[in-house]
Coordinates of C-alpha atoms in Angstrom, one line a residue:
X1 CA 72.2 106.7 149.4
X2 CA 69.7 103.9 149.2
X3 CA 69.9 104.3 145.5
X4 CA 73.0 103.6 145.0
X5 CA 73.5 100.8 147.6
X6 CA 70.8 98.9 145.9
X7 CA 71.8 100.5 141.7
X8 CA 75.2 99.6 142.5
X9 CA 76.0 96.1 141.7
X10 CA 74.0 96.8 138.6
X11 CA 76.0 100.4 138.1
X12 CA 75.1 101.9 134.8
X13 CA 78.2 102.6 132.4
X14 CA 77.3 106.0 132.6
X15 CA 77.6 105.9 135.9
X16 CA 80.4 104.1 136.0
X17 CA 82.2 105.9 133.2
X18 CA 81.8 109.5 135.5
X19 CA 82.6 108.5 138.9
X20 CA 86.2 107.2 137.3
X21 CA 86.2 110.4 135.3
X22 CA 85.9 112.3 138.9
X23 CA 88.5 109.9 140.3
X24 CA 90.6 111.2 137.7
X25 CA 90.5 114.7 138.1
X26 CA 90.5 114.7 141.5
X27 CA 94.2 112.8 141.8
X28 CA 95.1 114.6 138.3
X29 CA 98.9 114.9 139.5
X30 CA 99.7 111.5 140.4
X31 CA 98.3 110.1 137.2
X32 CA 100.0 112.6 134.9
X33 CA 103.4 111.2 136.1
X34 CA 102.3 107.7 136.0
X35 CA 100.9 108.6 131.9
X36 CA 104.6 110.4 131.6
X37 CA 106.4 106.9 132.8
X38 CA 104.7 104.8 130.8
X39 CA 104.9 107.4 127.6
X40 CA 108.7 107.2 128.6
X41 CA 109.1 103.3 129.1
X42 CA 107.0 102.4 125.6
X43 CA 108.9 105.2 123.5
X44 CA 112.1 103.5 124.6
X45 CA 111.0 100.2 123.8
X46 CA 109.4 101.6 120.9
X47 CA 112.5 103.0 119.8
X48 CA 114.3 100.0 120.6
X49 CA 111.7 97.6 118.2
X50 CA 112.3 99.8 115.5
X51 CA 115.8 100.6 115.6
X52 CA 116.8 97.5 116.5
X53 CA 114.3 94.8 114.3
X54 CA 113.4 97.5 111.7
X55 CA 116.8 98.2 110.5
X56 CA 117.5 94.2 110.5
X57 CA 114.3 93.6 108.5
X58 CA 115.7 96.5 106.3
X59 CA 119.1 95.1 105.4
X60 CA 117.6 91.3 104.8
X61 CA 114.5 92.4 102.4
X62 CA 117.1 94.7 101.0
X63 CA 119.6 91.7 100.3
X64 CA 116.5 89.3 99.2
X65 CA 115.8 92.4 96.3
X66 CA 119.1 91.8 95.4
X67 CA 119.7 88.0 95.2
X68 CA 116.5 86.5 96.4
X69 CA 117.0 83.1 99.1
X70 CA 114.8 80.7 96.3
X71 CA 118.0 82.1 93.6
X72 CA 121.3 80.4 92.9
X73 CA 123.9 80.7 91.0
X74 CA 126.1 78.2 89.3
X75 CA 129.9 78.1 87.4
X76 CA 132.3 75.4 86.2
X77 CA 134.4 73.9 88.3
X78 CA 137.6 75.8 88.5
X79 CA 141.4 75.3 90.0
X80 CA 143.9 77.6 90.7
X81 CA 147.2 77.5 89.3
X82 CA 149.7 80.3 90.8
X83 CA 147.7 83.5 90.0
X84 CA 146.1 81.7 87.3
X85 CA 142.0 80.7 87.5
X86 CA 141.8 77.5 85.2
X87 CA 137.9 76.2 84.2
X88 CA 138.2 72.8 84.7
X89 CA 134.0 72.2 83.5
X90 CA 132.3 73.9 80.9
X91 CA 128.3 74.8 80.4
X92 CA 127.4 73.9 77.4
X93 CA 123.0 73.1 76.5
X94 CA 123.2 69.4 77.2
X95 CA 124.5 71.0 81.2
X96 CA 121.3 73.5 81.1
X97 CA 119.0 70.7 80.0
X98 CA 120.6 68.5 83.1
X99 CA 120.6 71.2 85.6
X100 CA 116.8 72.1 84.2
X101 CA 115.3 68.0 85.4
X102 CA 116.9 68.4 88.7
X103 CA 114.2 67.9 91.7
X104 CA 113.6 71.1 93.2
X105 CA 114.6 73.5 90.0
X106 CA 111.6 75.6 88.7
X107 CA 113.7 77.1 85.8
X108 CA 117.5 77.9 84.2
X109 CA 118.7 80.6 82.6
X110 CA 122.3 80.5 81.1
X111 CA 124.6 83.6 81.6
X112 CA 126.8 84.0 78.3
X113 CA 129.1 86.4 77.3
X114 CA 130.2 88.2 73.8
X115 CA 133.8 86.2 73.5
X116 CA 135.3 88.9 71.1
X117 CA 136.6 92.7 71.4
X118 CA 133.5 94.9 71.7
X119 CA 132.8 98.9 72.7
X120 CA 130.2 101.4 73.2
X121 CA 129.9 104.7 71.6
X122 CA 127.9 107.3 72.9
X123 CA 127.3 111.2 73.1
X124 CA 127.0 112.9 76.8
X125 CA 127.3 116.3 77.3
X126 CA 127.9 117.3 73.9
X127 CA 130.9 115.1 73.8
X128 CA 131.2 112.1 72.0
X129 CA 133.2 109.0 73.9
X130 CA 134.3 105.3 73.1
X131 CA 135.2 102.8 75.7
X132 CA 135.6 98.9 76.3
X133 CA 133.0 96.8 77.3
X134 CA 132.0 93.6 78.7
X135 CA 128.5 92.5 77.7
X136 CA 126.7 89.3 79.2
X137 CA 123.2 88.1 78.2
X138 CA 120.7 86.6 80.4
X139 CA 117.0 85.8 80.1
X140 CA 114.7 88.6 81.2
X141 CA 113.2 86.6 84.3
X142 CA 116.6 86.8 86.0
X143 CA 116.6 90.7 86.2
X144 CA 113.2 90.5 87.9
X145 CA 111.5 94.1 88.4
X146 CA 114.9 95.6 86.4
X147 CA 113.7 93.7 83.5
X148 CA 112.7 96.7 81.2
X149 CA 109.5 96.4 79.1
X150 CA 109.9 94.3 75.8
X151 CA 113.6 92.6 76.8
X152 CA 114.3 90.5 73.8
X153 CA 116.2 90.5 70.9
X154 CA 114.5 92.3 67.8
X155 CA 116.9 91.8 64.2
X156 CA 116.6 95.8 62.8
X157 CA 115.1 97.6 65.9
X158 CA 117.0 99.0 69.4
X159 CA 118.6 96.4 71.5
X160 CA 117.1 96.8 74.7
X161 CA 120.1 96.7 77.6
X162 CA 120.4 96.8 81.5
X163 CA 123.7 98.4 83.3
X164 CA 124.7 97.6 86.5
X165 CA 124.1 100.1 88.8
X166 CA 127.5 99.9 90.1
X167 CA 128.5 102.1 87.0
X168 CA 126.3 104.5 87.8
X169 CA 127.9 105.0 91.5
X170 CA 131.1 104.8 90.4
X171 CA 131.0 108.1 88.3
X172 CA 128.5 109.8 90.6
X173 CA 130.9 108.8 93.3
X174 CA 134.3 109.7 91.8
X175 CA 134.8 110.4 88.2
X176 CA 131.9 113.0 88.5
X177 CA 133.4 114.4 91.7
X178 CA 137.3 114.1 90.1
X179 CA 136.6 115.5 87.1
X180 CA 133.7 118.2 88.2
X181 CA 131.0 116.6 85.9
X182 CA 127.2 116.7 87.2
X183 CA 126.3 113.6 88.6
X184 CA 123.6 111.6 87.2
X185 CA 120.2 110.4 88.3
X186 CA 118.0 107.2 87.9
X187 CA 116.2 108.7 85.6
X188 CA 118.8 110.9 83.4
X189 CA 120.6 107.3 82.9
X190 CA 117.2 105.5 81.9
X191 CA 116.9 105.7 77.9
X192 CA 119.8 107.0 76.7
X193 CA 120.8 105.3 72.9
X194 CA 124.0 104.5 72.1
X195 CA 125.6 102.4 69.4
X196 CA 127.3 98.6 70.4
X197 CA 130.5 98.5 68.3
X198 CA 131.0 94.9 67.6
X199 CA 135.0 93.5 66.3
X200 CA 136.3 96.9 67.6
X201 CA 138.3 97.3 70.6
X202 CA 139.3 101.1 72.2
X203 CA 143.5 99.4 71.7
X204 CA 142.5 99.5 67.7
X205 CA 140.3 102.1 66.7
X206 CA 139.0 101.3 63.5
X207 CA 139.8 98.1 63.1
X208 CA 138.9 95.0 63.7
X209 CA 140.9 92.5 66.7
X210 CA 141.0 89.6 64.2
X211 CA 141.7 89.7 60.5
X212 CA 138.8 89.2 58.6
X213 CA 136.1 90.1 60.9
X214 CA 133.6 92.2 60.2
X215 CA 133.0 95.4 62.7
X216 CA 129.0 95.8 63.4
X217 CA 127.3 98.2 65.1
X218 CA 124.2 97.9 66.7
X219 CA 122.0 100.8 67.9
X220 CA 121.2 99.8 71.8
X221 CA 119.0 101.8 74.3
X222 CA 119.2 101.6 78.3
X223 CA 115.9 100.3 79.4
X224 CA 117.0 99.8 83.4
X225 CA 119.5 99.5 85.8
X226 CA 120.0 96.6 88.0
X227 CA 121.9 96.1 91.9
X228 CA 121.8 92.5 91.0
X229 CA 126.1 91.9 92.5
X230 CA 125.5 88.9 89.9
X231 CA 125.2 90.6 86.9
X232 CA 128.3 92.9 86.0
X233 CA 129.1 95.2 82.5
X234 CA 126.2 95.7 80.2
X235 CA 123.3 93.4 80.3
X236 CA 121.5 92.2 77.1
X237 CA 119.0 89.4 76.2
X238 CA 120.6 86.3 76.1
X239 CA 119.8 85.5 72.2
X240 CA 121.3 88.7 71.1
X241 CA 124.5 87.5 72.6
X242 CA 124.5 83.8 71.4
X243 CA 123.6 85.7 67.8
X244 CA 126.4 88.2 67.6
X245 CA 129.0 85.3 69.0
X246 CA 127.7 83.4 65.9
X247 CA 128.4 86.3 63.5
X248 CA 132.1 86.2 64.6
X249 CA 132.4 82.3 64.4
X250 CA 131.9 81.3 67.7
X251 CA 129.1 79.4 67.1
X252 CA 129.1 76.6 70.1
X253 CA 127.0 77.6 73.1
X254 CA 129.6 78.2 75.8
X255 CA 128.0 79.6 78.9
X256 CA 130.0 80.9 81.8
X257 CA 127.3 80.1 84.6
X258 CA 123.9 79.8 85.3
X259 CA 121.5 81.4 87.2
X260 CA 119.1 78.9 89.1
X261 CA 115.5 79.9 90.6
X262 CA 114.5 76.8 92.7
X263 CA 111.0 75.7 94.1
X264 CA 112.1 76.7 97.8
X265 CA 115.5 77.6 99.7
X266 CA 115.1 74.2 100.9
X267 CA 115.9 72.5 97.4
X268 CA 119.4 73.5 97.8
X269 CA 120.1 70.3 99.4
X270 CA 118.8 68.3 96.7
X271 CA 121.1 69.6 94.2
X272 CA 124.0 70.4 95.9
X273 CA 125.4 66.4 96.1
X274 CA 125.1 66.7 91.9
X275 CA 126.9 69.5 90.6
X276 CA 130.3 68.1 91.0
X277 CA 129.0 65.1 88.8
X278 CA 127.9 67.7 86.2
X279 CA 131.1 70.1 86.6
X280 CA 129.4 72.6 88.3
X281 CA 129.9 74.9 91.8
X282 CA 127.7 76.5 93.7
X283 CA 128.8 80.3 94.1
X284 CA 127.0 82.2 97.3
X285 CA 128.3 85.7 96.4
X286 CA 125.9 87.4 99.4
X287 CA 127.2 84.5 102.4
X288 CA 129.3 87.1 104.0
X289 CA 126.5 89.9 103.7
X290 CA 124.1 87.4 105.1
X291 CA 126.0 87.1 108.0
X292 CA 126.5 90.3 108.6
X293 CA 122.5 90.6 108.7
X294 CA 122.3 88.0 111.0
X295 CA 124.7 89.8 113.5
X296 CA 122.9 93.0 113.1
X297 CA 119.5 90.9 113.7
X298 CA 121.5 89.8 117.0
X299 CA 122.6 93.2 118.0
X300 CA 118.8 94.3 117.0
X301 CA 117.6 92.1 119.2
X302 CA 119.9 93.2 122.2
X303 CA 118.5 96.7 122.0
X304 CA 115.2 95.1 122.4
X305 CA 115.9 93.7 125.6
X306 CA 117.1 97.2 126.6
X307 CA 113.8 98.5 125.9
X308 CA 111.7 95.9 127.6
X309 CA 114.1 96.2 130.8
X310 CA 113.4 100.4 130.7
X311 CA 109.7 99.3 129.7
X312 CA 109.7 97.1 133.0
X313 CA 110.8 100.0 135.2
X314 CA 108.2 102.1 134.1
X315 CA 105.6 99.0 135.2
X316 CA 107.4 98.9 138.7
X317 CA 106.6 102.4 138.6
X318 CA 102.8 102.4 137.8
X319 CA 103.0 99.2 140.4
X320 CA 104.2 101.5 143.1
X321 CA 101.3 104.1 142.2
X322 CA 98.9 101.6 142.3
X323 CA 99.9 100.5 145.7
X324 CA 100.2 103.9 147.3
X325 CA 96.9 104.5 145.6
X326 CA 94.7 101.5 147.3
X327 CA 96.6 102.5 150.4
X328 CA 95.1 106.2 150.2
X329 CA 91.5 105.1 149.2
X330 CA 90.9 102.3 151.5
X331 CA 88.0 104.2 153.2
X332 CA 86.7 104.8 149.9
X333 CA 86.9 101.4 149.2
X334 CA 85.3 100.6 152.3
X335 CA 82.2 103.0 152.1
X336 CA 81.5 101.5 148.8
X337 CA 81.3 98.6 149.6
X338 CA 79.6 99.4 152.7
X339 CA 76.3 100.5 150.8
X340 CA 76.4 97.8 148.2
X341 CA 79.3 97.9 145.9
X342 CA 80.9 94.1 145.4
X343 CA 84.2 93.6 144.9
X344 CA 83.9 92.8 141.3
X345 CA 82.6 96.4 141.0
X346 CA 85.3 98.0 143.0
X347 CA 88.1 96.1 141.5
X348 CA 86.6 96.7 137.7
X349 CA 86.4 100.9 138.8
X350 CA 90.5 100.7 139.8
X351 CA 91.6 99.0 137.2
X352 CA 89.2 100.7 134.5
X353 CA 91.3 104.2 136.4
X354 CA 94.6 102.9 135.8
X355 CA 94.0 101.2 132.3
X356 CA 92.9 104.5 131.4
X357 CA 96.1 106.6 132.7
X358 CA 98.4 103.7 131.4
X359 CA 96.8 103.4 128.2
X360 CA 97.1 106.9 127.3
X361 CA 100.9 106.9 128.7
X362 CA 101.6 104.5 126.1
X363 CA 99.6 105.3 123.1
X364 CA 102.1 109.0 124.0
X365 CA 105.0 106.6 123.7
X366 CA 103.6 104.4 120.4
X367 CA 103.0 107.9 118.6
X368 CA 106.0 109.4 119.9
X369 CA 108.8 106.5 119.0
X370 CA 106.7 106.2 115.7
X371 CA 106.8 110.0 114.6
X372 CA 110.8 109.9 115.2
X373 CA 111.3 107.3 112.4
X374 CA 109.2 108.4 110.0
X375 CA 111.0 111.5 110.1
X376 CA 114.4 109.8 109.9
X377 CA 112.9 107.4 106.9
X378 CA 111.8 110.7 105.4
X379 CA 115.7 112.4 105.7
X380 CA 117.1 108.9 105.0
X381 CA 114.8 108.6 101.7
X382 CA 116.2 112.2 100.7
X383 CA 120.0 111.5 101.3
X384 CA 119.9 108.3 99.9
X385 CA 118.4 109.7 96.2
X386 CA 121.5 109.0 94.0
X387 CA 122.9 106.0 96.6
X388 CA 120.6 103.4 95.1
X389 CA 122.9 100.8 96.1
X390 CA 121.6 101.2 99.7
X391 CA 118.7 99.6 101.0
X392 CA 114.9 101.3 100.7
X393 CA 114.4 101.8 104.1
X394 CA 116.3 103.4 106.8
X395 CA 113.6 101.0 108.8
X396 CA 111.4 98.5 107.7
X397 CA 108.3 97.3 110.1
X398 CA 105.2 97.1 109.6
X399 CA 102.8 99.8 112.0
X400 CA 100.7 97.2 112.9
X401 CA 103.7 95.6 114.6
X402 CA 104.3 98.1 116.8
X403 CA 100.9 98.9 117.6
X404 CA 100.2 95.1 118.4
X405 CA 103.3 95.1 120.9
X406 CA 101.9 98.6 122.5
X407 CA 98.7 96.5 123.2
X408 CA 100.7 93.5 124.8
X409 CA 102.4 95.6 126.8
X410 CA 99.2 97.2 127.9
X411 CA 97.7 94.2 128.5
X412 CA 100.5 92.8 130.4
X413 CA 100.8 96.2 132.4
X414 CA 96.9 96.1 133.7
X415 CA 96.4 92.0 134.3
X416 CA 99.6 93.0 136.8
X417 CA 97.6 95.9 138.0
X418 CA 94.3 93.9 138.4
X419 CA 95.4 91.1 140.3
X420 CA 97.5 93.4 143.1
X421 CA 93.9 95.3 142.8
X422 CA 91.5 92.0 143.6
X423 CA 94.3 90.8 146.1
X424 CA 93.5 93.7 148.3
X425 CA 89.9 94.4 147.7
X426 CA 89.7 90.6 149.2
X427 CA 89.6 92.2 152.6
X428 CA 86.7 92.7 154.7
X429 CA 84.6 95.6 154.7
X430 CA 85.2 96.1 158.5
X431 CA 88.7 96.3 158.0
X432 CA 88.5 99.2 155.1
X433 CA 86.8 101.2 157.8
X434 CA 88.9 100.4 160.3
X435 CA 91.9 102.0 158.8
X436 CA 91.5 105.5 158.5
X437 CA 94.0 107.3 156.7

């Protein structure tokens, strides 16, 4: 006993470490159900960060892959008449070279399109088919990560082309199932050849729209597929197209809008108060998505809240324990302090007891909430194979995240615990052995 009244304010961890462990065991009950709360409150708010801010973050990096914020996109002017969508601006070099030295633009790329009849002729399935076509050409730096290797125009060799992945859904999604075809993959899509048949529309086989023209073909391969809702039809470089429109007279460069990459979001409002001057609009094709975001954000948000309010009832729970606890051990308190223990010492011992039972409670709860969603990202990356249009993730949040609000909370949980623990370890030593349980 003299020992430890005079070891004790200089308590070796050991020491320490064991009489909490023995503290522990000893009341092994009432901290299991104060680790079970706690596991309970974090893997609700868990849950909640995840569900609510993951699949938010999901559908925004999912609409930034597809028309990133620093991208816009430009057209001619246009008016209405009856049912009838009139051009009233054109695009024509001198308007690239204009938009190109406005403050805030990093680079242009025009959008044109073939302006005469063309189809596409390929085999599939042993069959051999001919359809209509539209086909635009844009530089490669516009498709970003679609872009396939080597996208420009080579006289002689394969043209190099993009489709829009909105093709490839469309017959996995109904001609496939209508007509009892096997749907097609990424990859089955990805380098198929087929011939470009320029002059020659499907409503005259075999000969050419306009008298006198001369009906090309051009051997083409599919080098990528691109969700870009920007880019429609079959997507070539942009010199192929200004070369083939040449070969069938229509030699000026007529572009039908233009795709903008600017030094920040921000530099929208620097070039916004010019475009009517040059004829131009600004088209926001994803305004209506991003809203939507924004309201799921909000929503996200809300389910957060939920989670902090079931996170806070677990707290008033580990409160309560804590309370009924000091009120149990207050002769215990009081003998240790009686041979030497300070307060700091007996405070430090408490709290290091209930950080333990609290921390483990919600580590239970952080692994818990986190093994749930990685199993539904694993069934949601399985369903989605062949849905490419949808985003990546089921939910996208970075582990450290939730890890770094599991400490907060921890944090938050034992400075409450501490200071209800110093407030009554305040009293005398007399009065701890005055009140016997």
């Amino acid at each position: 006993m003299i020992y430890v009244a005079i070891g004790m304010n200089r308590m070796h961890l050991t020491s320490a470490w064991h009489l909490v462990l023995l503290s522990l065991r000893a009341r092994w009950r009432s901290n299991l159900w104060v680790a079970v709360g706690m596991a309970v409150g974090m893997l609700a708010l868990g849950a909640a960060i995840l569900g609510g801010v993951g699949f938010g973050r999901s559908l925004s990096r999912h609409l930034s892959d597809l028309v990133p914020e620093s991208r816009v996109l430009l057209r001619p002017r246009s008016a209405n008449l009856f049912w009838i969508k009139v051009d009233t601006g054109r695009i024509t070099p001198e308007t690239v070279a204009l938009v190109q030295d406005l403050k805030g633009v990093r680079r242009v790329s025009p959008e044109a399109s073939i302006r005469f009849p063309v189809s596409v002729e390929a085999e599939f399935l042993g069959s051999g088919f001919q359809s209509d076509v539209a086909v635009t050409g844009v530089e490669a730096w516009v498709l970003g990560e679609d872009a396939p290797e080597g996208f420009e125009y080579r006289p002689g060799g394969a043209l190099p082309c993009v489709l829009a992945s909105y093709f490839l859904d469309l017959y996995n999604m109904t001609l496939a199932e209508g007509g009892g075809m096997p749907k097609l993959s990424r990859g089955a899509a990805l380098g198929r050849e087929f011939d470009l048949i320029l002059g020659e529309s499907t409503l005259r086989m075999g000969r050419a729209f306009n008298e006198g023209d001369t009906i090309r073909r051009v051997s083409c391969r599919l080098g990528g597929l691109t969700s870009n809702p920007n880019l429609l039809g079959l997507i070539v470089p942009l010199e192929a197209v200004e070369t083939f429109n040449a070969w069938h007279g229509a030699e000026e460069k007529i572009y039908q809008s233009l795709h903008v990459e600017l030094a920040s979001p921000d530099a929208i409002a620097d070039i916004e108060p010019r475009l009517a001057d040059l004829g131009l609009e600004l088209v926001d094709t994803t305004a209506t998505w991003r809203r939507a975001v924004y309201f799921v954000k909000l929503v996200g948000w809300g389910f957060v809240g939920f989670g902090f309010l079931v996170f806070g009832l677990a707290v008033a729970y580990l409160m309560s324990s804590v309370n009924w606890t000091l009120a149990r051990r207050r002769r215990e308190r009081g003998i240790m302090q009686a041979v030497g223990a300070s307060r700091r010492i007996v405070t430090i011992l408490l709290t290091a007891e209930t950080a333990l039972v609290s921390g483990a409670g919600i580590l239970a709860g952080l692994v818990g909430s986190g093994v749930i969603f990685h199993f539904l990202n694993a069934w949601y990356e399985a369903w989605r194979s062949g849905r490419e249009y949808l985003p990546r993730d089921l939910v996208y949040l970075p582990w450290p995240w939730l890890a770094l609000a599991g400490a907060a909370c921890w944090v938050g949980a034992i400075a409450l615990a501490m200071r209800r623990i110093r407030r009554e370890t305040r009293a005398t030593i007399s009065s701890h052995l005055g009140r016997m349980d």
